[in-house]
Coordinates of C-alpha atoms and ligand atoms in Angstrom, one line a residue:
X42 CA 3.1 9.4 23.2
X43 CA 4.7 7.7 20.2
X44 CA 1.8 5.9 18.7
X45 CA 3.4 4.9 15.4
X46 CA 5.9 2.6 17.2
X47 CA 3.3 0.9 19.5
X48 CA 2.0 -2.5 18.7
X49 CA -0.7 -2.4 16.1
X50 CA -2.7 -5.0 18.0
X51 CA -2.8 -2.7 21.1
X52 CA -3.6 0.4 19.0
X53 CA -6.5 -1.3 17.2
X54 CA -7.7 -3.0 20.4
X55 CA -7.8 0.4 22.2
X56 CA -9.5 2.0 19.2
X57 CA -12.1 -0.8 19.2
X58 CA -12.7 -0.2 23.0
X59 CA -13.1 3.6 22.5
X60 CA -15.5 3.1 19.6
X61 CA -17.5 0.5 21.7
X62 CA -17.6 2.8 24.8
X63 CA -18.8 5.7 22.6
X64 CA -21.4 3.7 20.8
X65 CA -22.7 2.0 23.9
X66 CA -22.9 5.3 25.8
X67 CA -24.7 7.0 23.0
X68 CA -27.2 4.2 22.6
X69 CA -27.7 4.0 26.4
X70 CA -28.2 7.7 26.7
X71 CA -30.7 7.7 23.9
X72 CA -32.6 4.8 25.3
X73 CA -32.6 6.4 28.8
X74 CA -33.9 9.7 27.4
X75 CA -36.6 7.9 25.4
X76 CA -37.7 6.0 28.5
X77 CA -37.8 9.1 30.6
X78 CA -39.9 10.9 28.1
X79 CA -42.3 7.9 27.7
X80 CA -42.8 7.6 31.5
X81 CA -43.5 11.3 31.7
X82 CA -46.1 11.1 28.9
X83 CA -47.7 8.1 30.6
X84 CA -47.9 9.9 33.9
X85 CA -49.4 13.0 32.2
X86 CA -52.0 10.9 30.4
X87 CA -52.9 9.4 33.7
X88 CA -53.2 12.8 35.4
X89 CA -55.6 13.8 32.6
X90 CA -57.5 10.6 33.1
X91 CA -57.9 11.0 36.8
X92 CA -59.0 14.6 36.4
X93 CA -61.8 13.4 34.0
X94 CA -62.7 10.7 36.5
X95 CA -62.9 13.2 39.5
X96 CA -65.0 15.5 37.3
X97 CA -67.3 12.7 36.5
X98 CA -67.7 11.7 40.2
X99 CA -68.4 15.4 41.1
X100 CA -71.2 15.5 38.5
X101 CA -72.8 12.4 40.1
X102 CA -72.6 14.0 43.5
X103 CA -75.9 15.9 44.3
X104 CA -74.4 18.7 46.5
X105 CA -71.2 20.1 48.1
X106 CA -71.8 18.7 51.6
X107 CA -71.9 15.1 50.2
X108 CA -68.3 15.6 49.0
X109 CA -67.2 16.6 52.4
X110 CA -69.0 13.7 54.2
X111 CA -68.0 11.0 51.8
X112 CA -64.6 11.7 50.2
X113 CA -63.6 8.0 49.8
X114 CA -65.0 7.6 46.3
X115 CA -62.6 10.4 45.3
X116 CA -59.7 9.3 47.3
X117 CA -60.0 5.8 45.8
X118 CA -59.7 7.3 42.3
X119 CA -56.7 9.4 43.3
X120 CA -54.6 7.1 45.4
X121 CA -51.9 8.7 47.5
X122 CA -49.9 5.5 47.6
X123 CA -49.3 5.8 43.9
X124 CA -47.9 9.3 44.4
X125 CA -51.2 11.0 43.4
X126 CA -52.3 14.1 45.2
X127 CA -55.8 15.7 45.1
X128 CA -57.2 18.9 46.4
X129 CA -60.8 20.1 45.7
X130 CA -61.8 23.6 46.7
X131 CA -65.1 25.5 46.5
X132 CA -65.4 28.7 44.5
X133 CA -64.8 30.6 47.8
X134 CA -61.4 28.9 48.2
X135 CA -62.5 26.6 51.0
X136 CA -60.9 23.2 50.9
X137 CA -63.6 20.6 50.4
X138 CA -61.4 17.6 50.2
X139 CA -57.7 16.8 50.1
X140 CA -55.2 14.0 50.5
X141 CA -52.2 16.4 50.9
X142 CA -51.9 19.6 52.7
X143 CA -48.9 20.8 50.8
X144 CA -49.3 24.6 50.5
X145 CA -48.2 24.5 46.9
X146 CA -51.4 22.7 46.0
X147 CA -53.6 25.2 47.7
X148 CA -52.6 28.0 45.4
X149 CA -55.5 29.4 43.4
X150 CA -54.5 28.6 39.9
X151 CA -55.8 26.8 36.8
X152 CA -59.0 28.9 36.4
X153 CA -60.4 26.7 33.7
X154 CA -64.1 26.7 32.9
X155 CA -65.7 23.5 33.9
X156 CA -66.4 21.2 31.0
X157 CA -63.5 22.6 29.0
X158 CA -61.5 20.0 27.1
X159 CA -58.5 19.0 29.1
X160 CA -55.3 17.6 27.6
X161 CA -51.8 16.5 28.4
X162 CA -50.5 19.9 27.2
X163 CA -52.0 21.5 30.3
X164 CA -49.9 19.5 32.7
X165 CA -47.2 21.6 34.3
X166 CA -44.1 21.0 36.4
X167 CA -43.9 22.3 39.9
X168 CA -42.3 21.6 43.2
X169 CA -43.7 20.6 46.6
X170 CA -42.7 22.6 49.6
X171 CA -40.3 19.9 50.5
X172 CA -38.6 20.2 47.1
X173 CA -40.0 17.0 45.5
X174 CA -40.8 17.7 41.9
X175 CA -44.3 17.1 40.7
X176 CA -46.4 17.2 37.5
X177 CA -49.7 19.0 38.2
X178 CA -52.9 19.8 36.4
X179 CA -55.9 21.8 37.5
X180 CA -59.4 22.5 36.2
X181 CA -62.8 23.5 37.2
X182 CA -65.6 21.0 37.9
X183 CA -69.3 21.1 38.4
X184 CA -71.2 19.5 41.4
X185 CA -74.4 17.6 40.4
X186 CA -77.1 19.9 38.9
X187 CA -76.5 22.6 41.5
X188 CA -74.4 24.7 39.2
X189 CA -71.8 25.1 41.9
X190 CA -68.3 24.9 40.6
X191 CA -65.2 23.6 42.4
X192 CA -61.5 23.8 41.6
X193 CA -59.8 20.5 41.2
X194 CA -56.0 20.0 41.4
X195 CA -54.3 16.7 40.8
X196 CA -50.6 16.2 41.0
X197 CA -48.2 13.4 40.8
X198 CA -44.8 13.2 42.4
X199 CA -41.9 12.1 40.3
X200 CA -40.8 9.5 42.9
X201 CA -42.1 6.5 41.0
X202 CA -40.6 7.6 37.8
X203 CA -37.3 8.4 39.5
X204 CA -37.1 4.9 41.0
X205 CA -37.7 3.2 37.6
X206 CA -35.3 5.5 35.8
X207 CA -32.6 5.0 38.4
X208 CA -32.8 1.3 38.0
X209 CA -32.8 1.6 34.3
X210 CA -29.8 3.9 34.4
X211 CA -27.8 1.4 36.4
X212 CA -28.7 -1.4 33.9
X213 CA -27.7 0.7 30.9
X214 CA -24.5 1.7 32.5
X215 CA -23.5 -1.8 33.4
X216 CA -24.5 -3.1 30.0
X217 CA -22.4 -0.4 28.4
X218 CA -19.3 -1.2 30.5
X219 CA -19.6 -5.0 30.0
X220 CA -20.4 -4.5 26.3
X221 CA -17.4 -2.2 25.8
X222 CA -15.1 -4.6 27.6
X223 CA -16.4 -7.5 25.5
X224 CA -16.0 -5.6 22.3
X225 CA -12.5 -4.5 23.2
X226 CA -11.5 -8.1 23.9
X227 CA -13.2 -9.3 20.8
X228 CA -11.4 -6.5 18.8
X229 CA -8.1 -7.4 20.3
X230 CA -8.6 -11.1 19.4
X231 CA -9.8 -10.3 15.8
X232 CA -6.8 -8.0 15.2
X233 CA -4.5 -10.7 16.5
X234 CA -6.1 -13.3 14.2
X235 CA -5.7 -10.9 11.3
X236 CA -2.1 -10.2 12.0
X237 CA -1.2 -13.8 12.4
X238 CA -1.2 -14.1 8.6
X239 CA 1.1 -11.0 8.4
X240 CA 3.4 -12.8 10.8
X241 CA 3.3 -15.9 8.7
X242 CA 4.3 -13.8 5.7
X243 CA 7.1 -12.2 7.6
X244 CA 8.3 -15.7 8.6
X245 CA 8.3 -16.7 5.0
X246 CA 10.2 -13.6 4.0
X247 CA 12.8 -14.4 6.6
X248 CA 13.5 -17.7 4.9
X249 CA 14.7 -15.9 1.7
X250 CA 18.4 -15.7 2.2
X251 CA 21.5 -15.7 0.0
X252 CA 21.5 -19.5 0.3
X253 CA 17.9 -19.9 -0.4
X254 CA 17.0 -17.4 -3.1
X255 CA 14.2 -19.5 -4.6
X256 CA 11.9 -19.2 -1.5
X257 CA 8.9 -17.0 -2.1
X258 CA 5.9 -15.7 -0.2
X259 CA 2.8 -17.8 -0.5
X260 CA 0.2 -15.5 -2.0
X261 CA -2.6 -17.9 -1.1
X262 CA -1.7 -17.5 2.6
X263 CA -2.0 -13.7 2.5
X264 CA -5.4 -12.0 3.0
X265 CA -6.7 -10.3 -0.1
X266 CA -5.5 -6.8 1.1
X267 CA -2.0 -8.1 1.5
X268 CA -1.8 -10.2 -1.6
X269 CA -0.5 -7.3 -3.7
X270 CA 2.1 -6.7 -1.1
X271 CA 3.2 -10.4 -1.2
X272 CA 3.2 -10.2 -5.0
X273 CA 5.4 -7.1 -5.0
X274 CA 7.7 -8.7 -2.5
X275 CA 8.0 -11.8 -4.7
X276 CA 8.8 -9.6 -7.7
X277 CA 11.5 -7.9 -5.7
X278 CA 12.8 -11.3 -4.7
X279 CA 12.8 -12.3 -8.4
X280 CA 14.8 -9.3 -9.4
X281 CA 17.2 -9.8 -6.5
X282 CA 17.6 -13.5 -7.4
X283 CA 18.3 -12.6 -11.0
X284 CA 20.9 -9.9 -10.1
X285 CA 22.4 -12.1 -7.4
X286 CA 22.8 -15.0 -9.8
X287 CA 24.2 -12.7 -12.5
X288 CA 26.7 -11.4 -10.0
X289 CA 27.9 -14.8 -8.9
X290 CA 28.1 -15.9 -12.5
X291 CA 30.0 -12.8 -13.3
X292 CA 32.4 -13.4 -10.4
X293 CA 32.9 -17.1 -11.5
X294 CA 33.4 -16.1 -15.2
X295 CA 35.8 -13.4 -14.2
X296 CA 37.9 -15.7 -12.0
X297 CA 37.9 -18.3 -14.8
X298 CA 38.8 -15.8 -17.5
X299 CA 41.7 -14.3 -15.6
X300 CA 43.1 -17.6 -14.4
X301 CA 43.9 -19.0 -17.9
X302 CA 46.0 -16.2 -19.2
X303 CA 47.7 -15.7 -15.8
X304 CA 48.5 -19.4 -15.7
X305 CA 49.9 -19.3 -19.2
X306 CA 52.1 -16.3 -18.3
X307 CA 53.4 -18.1 -15.2
X308 CA 54.1 -21.4 -16.8
X309 CA 55.8 -19.9 -19.8
X310 CA 58.0 -17.7 -17.6
X311 CA 58.8 -20.5 -15.3
X312 CA 59.9 -22.8 -18.1
X313 CA 62.0 -20.1 -19.6
X314 CA 63.7 -19.4 -16.3
X315 CA 64.5 -23.1 -15.6
X316 CA 67.7 -22.9 -17.7
X317 CA 69.9 -20.3 -19.4
X318 CA 68.5 -19.2 -22.8
X319 CA 69.5 -17.3 -25.9
X320 CA 68.6 -13.6 -25.9
X321 CA 66.3 -14.2 -28.8
X322 CA 64.2 -16.7 -26.8
X323 CA 63.8 -14.1 -24.0
X324 CA 62.8 -11.6 -26.5
X325 CA 60.2 -13.9 -28.0
X326 CA 58.8 -14.7 -24.5
X327 CA 58.6 -11.0 -23.6
X328 CA 56.8 -10.3 -26.8
X329 CA 54.3 -13.1 -26.1
X330 CA 53.9 -12.0 -22.5
X331 CA 53.4 -8.4 -23.6
X332 CA 50.5 -9.5 -25.8
X333 CA 48.9 -11.6 -23.1
X334 CA 49.3 -8.8 -20.5
X335 CA 47.8 -6.4 -23.0
X336 CA 44.8 -8.7 -23.4
X337 CA 44.4 -8.8 -19.6
X338 CA 44.7 -5.1 -19.4
X339 CA 42.0 -4.7 -22.1
X340 CA 39.8 -7.1 -20.3
X341 CA 40.2 -5.2 -17.0
X342 CA 39.6 -1.9 -18.9
X343 CA 36.4 -3.4 -20.4
X344 CA 35.1 -4.5 -17.0
X345 CA 35.9 -1.1 -15.5
X346 CA 34.0 0.5 -18.4
X347 CA 31.0 -1.7 -17.7
X348 CA 31.1 -1.0 -14.0
X349 CA 31.2 2.7 -14.6
X350 CA 28.4 2.5 -17.1
X351 CA 26.4 0.6 -14.6
X352 CA 26.8 3.4 -12.1
X353 CA 26.1 6.1 -14.6
X354 CA 29.6 7.4 -14.2
X355 CA 30.2 7.9 -17.9
X356 CA 29.4 11.4 -19.2
X357 CA 28.1 11.5 -22.7
X358 CA 29.3 14.1 -25.1
X359 CA 26.5 13.8 -27.7
X360 CA 27.1 15.2 -31.1
X361 CA 25.3 15.2 -34.4
X362 CA 27.5 12.8 -36.5
X363 CA 27.3 12.1 -40.1
X364 CA 26.5 8.4 -40.3
X365 CA 28.3 7.6 -43.6
X366 CA 31.5 9.3 -42.5
X367 CA 31.6 7.3 -39.2
X368 CA 30.9 4.0 -40.8
X369 CA 33.5 4.6 -43.5
X370 CA 36.1 5.5 -40.9
X371 CA 35.4 2.3 -38.9
X372 CA 35.6 0.2 -42.1
X373 CA 38.9 1.9 -42.9
X374 CA 40.2 1.1 -39.4
X375 CA 39.4 -2.6 -40.0
X376 CA 40.9 -2.8 -43.4
X377 CA 44.0 -4.8 -42.2
X378 CA 42.2 -7.5 -40.3
X379 CA 39.5 -7.7 -43.0
X380 CA 41.9 -8.3 -45.8
X381 CA 43.7 -10.9 -43.6
X382 CA 40.4 -12.7 -43.1
X383 CA 39.5 -12.2 -46.8
X384 CA 36.3 -10.3 -46.2
X385 CA 35.1 -6.9 -47.5
X386 CA 32.7 -4.2 -46.5
X387 CA 29.7 -2.8 -48.1
X388 CA 28.4 0.5 -46.7
X389 CA 24.9 2.0 -47.2
X390 CA 24.3 5.0 -45.1
X391 CA 22.6 8.4 -45.0
X392 CA 21.5 10.9 -42.5
X393 CA 23.0 11.7 -39.1
X394 CA 23.1 10.1 -35.8
X395 CA 23.1 11.7 -32.3
X396 CA 25.8 10.0 -30.3
X397 CA 29.0 10.3 -28.3
X398 CA 31.6 9.8 -31.1
X399 CA 34.0 7.7 -29.1
X400 CA 31.3 5.5 -27.7
X401 CA 29.6 5.1 -31.1
X402 CA 32.9 4.0 -32.6
X403 CA 33.5 1.6 -29.8
X404 CA 30.1 0.0 -30.1
X405 CA 30.2 -0.4 -33.9
X406 CA 33.8 -1.5 -33.8
X407 CA 32.9 -4.3 -31.4
X408 CA 30.2 -5.5 -33.9
X409 CA 32.6 -5.2 -36.8
X410 CA 35.3 -7.1 -35.0
X411 CA 32.9 -10.0 -34.4
X412 CA 31.6 -9.9 -38.0
X413 CA 35.2 -10.0 -39.3
X414 CA 35.9 -13.0 -37.1
X415 CA 32.7 -15.0 -38.0
X416 CA 32.4 -14.2 -41.7
X417 CA 33.8 -16.9 -44.0
X418 CA 36.4 -16.0 -46.7
X419 CA 35.1 -13.9 -49.6
X420 CA 32.1 -12.9 -47.5
X421 CA 30.8 -9.3 -47.5
X422 CA 30.0 -7.5 -44.3
X423 CA 27.3 -4.9 -44.8
X424 CA 27.1 -1.8 -42.6
X425 CA 24.0 0.3 -42.8
X426 CA 22.6 3.4 -41.3
X427 CA 19.0 4.4 -41.7
X428 CA 17.5 7.5 -40.3
X429 CA 13.9 7.7 -39.4
X430 CA 11.7 10.2 -37.5
X431 CA 12.5 8.9 -34.1
X432 CA 16.1 7.8 -34.5
X433 CA 18.9 6.3 -36.4
X434 CA 19.5 2.6 -36.7
X435 CA 23.0 1.4 -37.4
X436 CA 23.3 -2.3 -38.3
X437 CA 26.2 -4.6 -39.1
X438 CA 25.3 -7.9 -40.8
X439 CA 27.4 -10.7 -42.0
X440 CA 27.0 -14.1 -43.6
X441 CA 28.2 -17.2 -41.7
X442 CA 27.2 -20.1 -39.7
X443 CA 24.8 -18.0 -37.7
X444 CA 23.9 -18.2 -34.0
X445 CA 21.5 -20.8 -32.5
X446 CA 18.3 -19.2 -31.4
X447 CA 18.7 -20.3 -27.8
X448 CA 21.8 -18.1 -27.5
X449 CA 20.2 -15.0 -28.8
X450 CA 18.5 -13.7 -25.6
X451 CA 21.8 -14.0 -23.6
X452 CA 24.2 -12.8 -26.3
X453 CA 24.6 -9.4 -24.7
X454 CA 25.3 -10.8 -21.3
X455 CA 28.8 -10.4 -19.8
X456 CA 31.1 -13.3 -20.7
X457 CA 28.5 -15.0 -22.8
X458 CA 29.9 -16.8 -25.7
X459 CA 27.7 -18.9 -28.0
X460 CA 30.6 -21.2 -29.1
X461 CA 32.6 -22.2 -26.0
X462 CA 35.2 -23.8 -28.2
X463 CA 36.5 -20.4 -29.2
X464 CA 36.5 -19.1 -25.6
X465 CA 40.1 -20.0 -25.1
X466 CA 41.2 -18.3 -28.2
X467 CA 43.2 -15.2 -27.8
X468 CA 40.9 -12.3 -28.1
X469 CA 37.5 -13.6 -27.1
X470 CA 36.5 -12.5 -23.6
X471 CA 32.7 -12.3 -24.2
X472 CA 32.6 -8.7 -23.1
X473 CA 32.3 -7.0 -26.5
X474 CA 28.5 -7.2 -26.8
X475 CA 27.9 -6.4 -23.1
X476 CA 29.8 -3.1 -23.8
X477 CA 27.7 -2.5 -26.9
X478 CA 24.6 -2.9 -24.8
X479 CA 25.8 -0.6 -22.1
X480 CA 26.7 2.1 -24.6
X481 CA 23.3 1.8 -26.2
X482 CA 21.6 2.1 -22.7
X483 CA 23.7 5.2 -22.0
X484 CA 22.3 6.7 -25.2
X485 CA 18.8 5.8 -24.3
X486 CA 18.7 3.4 -27.2
X487 CA 18.8 -0.3 -27.6
X488 CA 20.8 -3.1 -29.2
X489 CA 19.3 -6.2 -30.8
X490 CA 20.2 -9.2 -32.9
X491 CA 18.6 -11.5 -35.4
X492 CA 20.3 -14.6 -36.9
X493 CA 19.4 -17.5 -39.1
X494 CA 21.3 -20.7 -39.3
X495 CA 23.7 -20.5 -42.2
X496 CA 22.1 -17.2 -43.2
X497 CA 22.8 -13.7 -42.1
X498 CA 23.6 -12.5 -38.6
X499 CA 22.5 -8.9 -38.1
X500 CA 23.2 -6.7 -35.1
X501 CA 21.2 -3.4 -34.9
X502 CA 21.8 -0.4 -32.8
X503 CA 19.0 2.1 -32.4
X504 CA 20.1 5.7 -31.4
X505 CA 17.1 7.9 -30.5
X506 CA 17.1 11.4 -32.1
X507 CA 16.3 13.1 -28.9
X508 CA 18.9 11.7 -26.5
X509 CA 19.5 13.2 -23.1
X510 CA 22.2 15.7 -24.2
X511 CA 21.5 17.1 -27.6
X512 CA 24.2 19.6 -27.9
X513 CA 23.6 20.5 -31.5
X514 CA 20.6 19.8 -33.6
Ligands
LIG202 N1 28.7 -11.8 -36.1 C1 28.5 -12.9 -35.3 N2 28.3 -14.1 -35.8 C2 28.2 -15.2 -35.0 N3 28.3 -15.2 -33.7 C3 28.6 -14.0 -33.1 C4 28.7 -12.8 -33.9 N4 28.9 -11.8 -33.1 C5 28.9 -12.3 -31.8 N5 28.7 -13.6 -31.9 C6 28.6 -14.5 -30.7 O1 28.4 -13.8 -29.5 C7 29.4 -14.0 -28.6 C8 29.6 -12.8 -27.7 O2 30.3 -11.8 -28.5 P1 31.2 -10.8 -27.7 O3 30.4 -10.3 -26.6 O4 31.7 -9.8 -28.7 O5 32.3 -11.6 -27.1 P2 33.7 -12.2 -27.8 O6 33.8 -11.5 -29.1 O7 34.7 -11.7 -26.9 O8 33.5 -13.6 -27.9 C9 30.6 -14.5 -29.3 O9 31.4 -15.3 -28.6 C10 29.9 -15.3 -30.5 O10 29.6 -16.5 -30.0
LIG203 MG1 33.6 -9.5 -29.6

């Protein structure tokens, strides 16, 4: 039996039927028992009643012989047709009157004093000689004023009761069967109704495809219990849509960014080869090609780095680094380009930073390279490192035109460039800040930017003090 794979409708329907059968049977059984008990009590009360009646008739009878000669008054009170049996015997055991000669009733029992209070508790169960069960009560009675006592025994066969009960049993049983069947059907129907909305949701989910990423589940359609599920699904779809769009944008940008330099290479080479040239011209072309190919190689390397960082394939060798030393080293490295651009550095740094030295240098260098490019002549680029209790923040800020606010949230995205005009210039691929962000994520830190128009643009890198691999502290 592999229940988990069976239809939920069938399972719940069957469960409903089982519950219905159990409940109906229990209720039917209880009602049957209650009725049986009530019938018994009623019969017993009647026996006590009849006994009192017979006693009364005896008291009104002047002597024993009259009982014998006129038994009809007694036999009317205790009617055989209603299953009532009566035997009256004298104190010597002689039968004075009877409407049944069953030997069980002739037994000398029930030696109760006449006039004693009789109650239902005195009724007993017995069996006639032919096996029919009876309820029986016996007591002494007094005849007229003679002082003679007689023994009275009244019994009732269970036949009446049995007939009523049998009919009742049949009714309860059929009610239980019909009720259970109806409940099962109703349950089946209810479950189907309930699951229809799940099916509708599934249908909606099916409509979300690569070509239709914007489709969502209609939360209003879902029953309350499933609404959170629908919301969760929608959130998953949101994330998938975002990633999917990013990925297609990435592929588009990649193709575009590779095409331009490759086209340049091809055209230049083709033109050069179209006729014989001086060796110097070949040399120049090769030098230019070398530069272009180098740029492509760097771009591919950057993308590989990003891909590996995405898949956590870069192992961090975290060290405790002196912040000032690192910043000074990077500034020194950029001395040439900075003096070409007519900009200078100002370093304010103290404390240490926990980072992988190569990655830290790469991240800060990317920021400094941008700063050098976007700072007007005579501008000063300031590099800062501030250590606090929970980490060290390294920031690079530069004066310049600044970045429009609308670009800021996407600045760290791959291939994102705020000024498209520069995109075709030699060294701008729009991957620098994406790499900065990846490096910061690898360190468990974060990268952020603030910029004001014609004010300062400031990039900040926050390195936590307790990064994953503290080697030395
Ligand atoms: N210091 C800065 N001042 C102004 N704009 C900047 C600065 N740094 C980065 N940007 C903007 O962010 C974009 C993305 O930078 P980056 O990822 O390094 O790519 P790239 O340098 O290859 O253009 C740049 O194209 C530029 O528009
Ligand atoms: Mg850059």
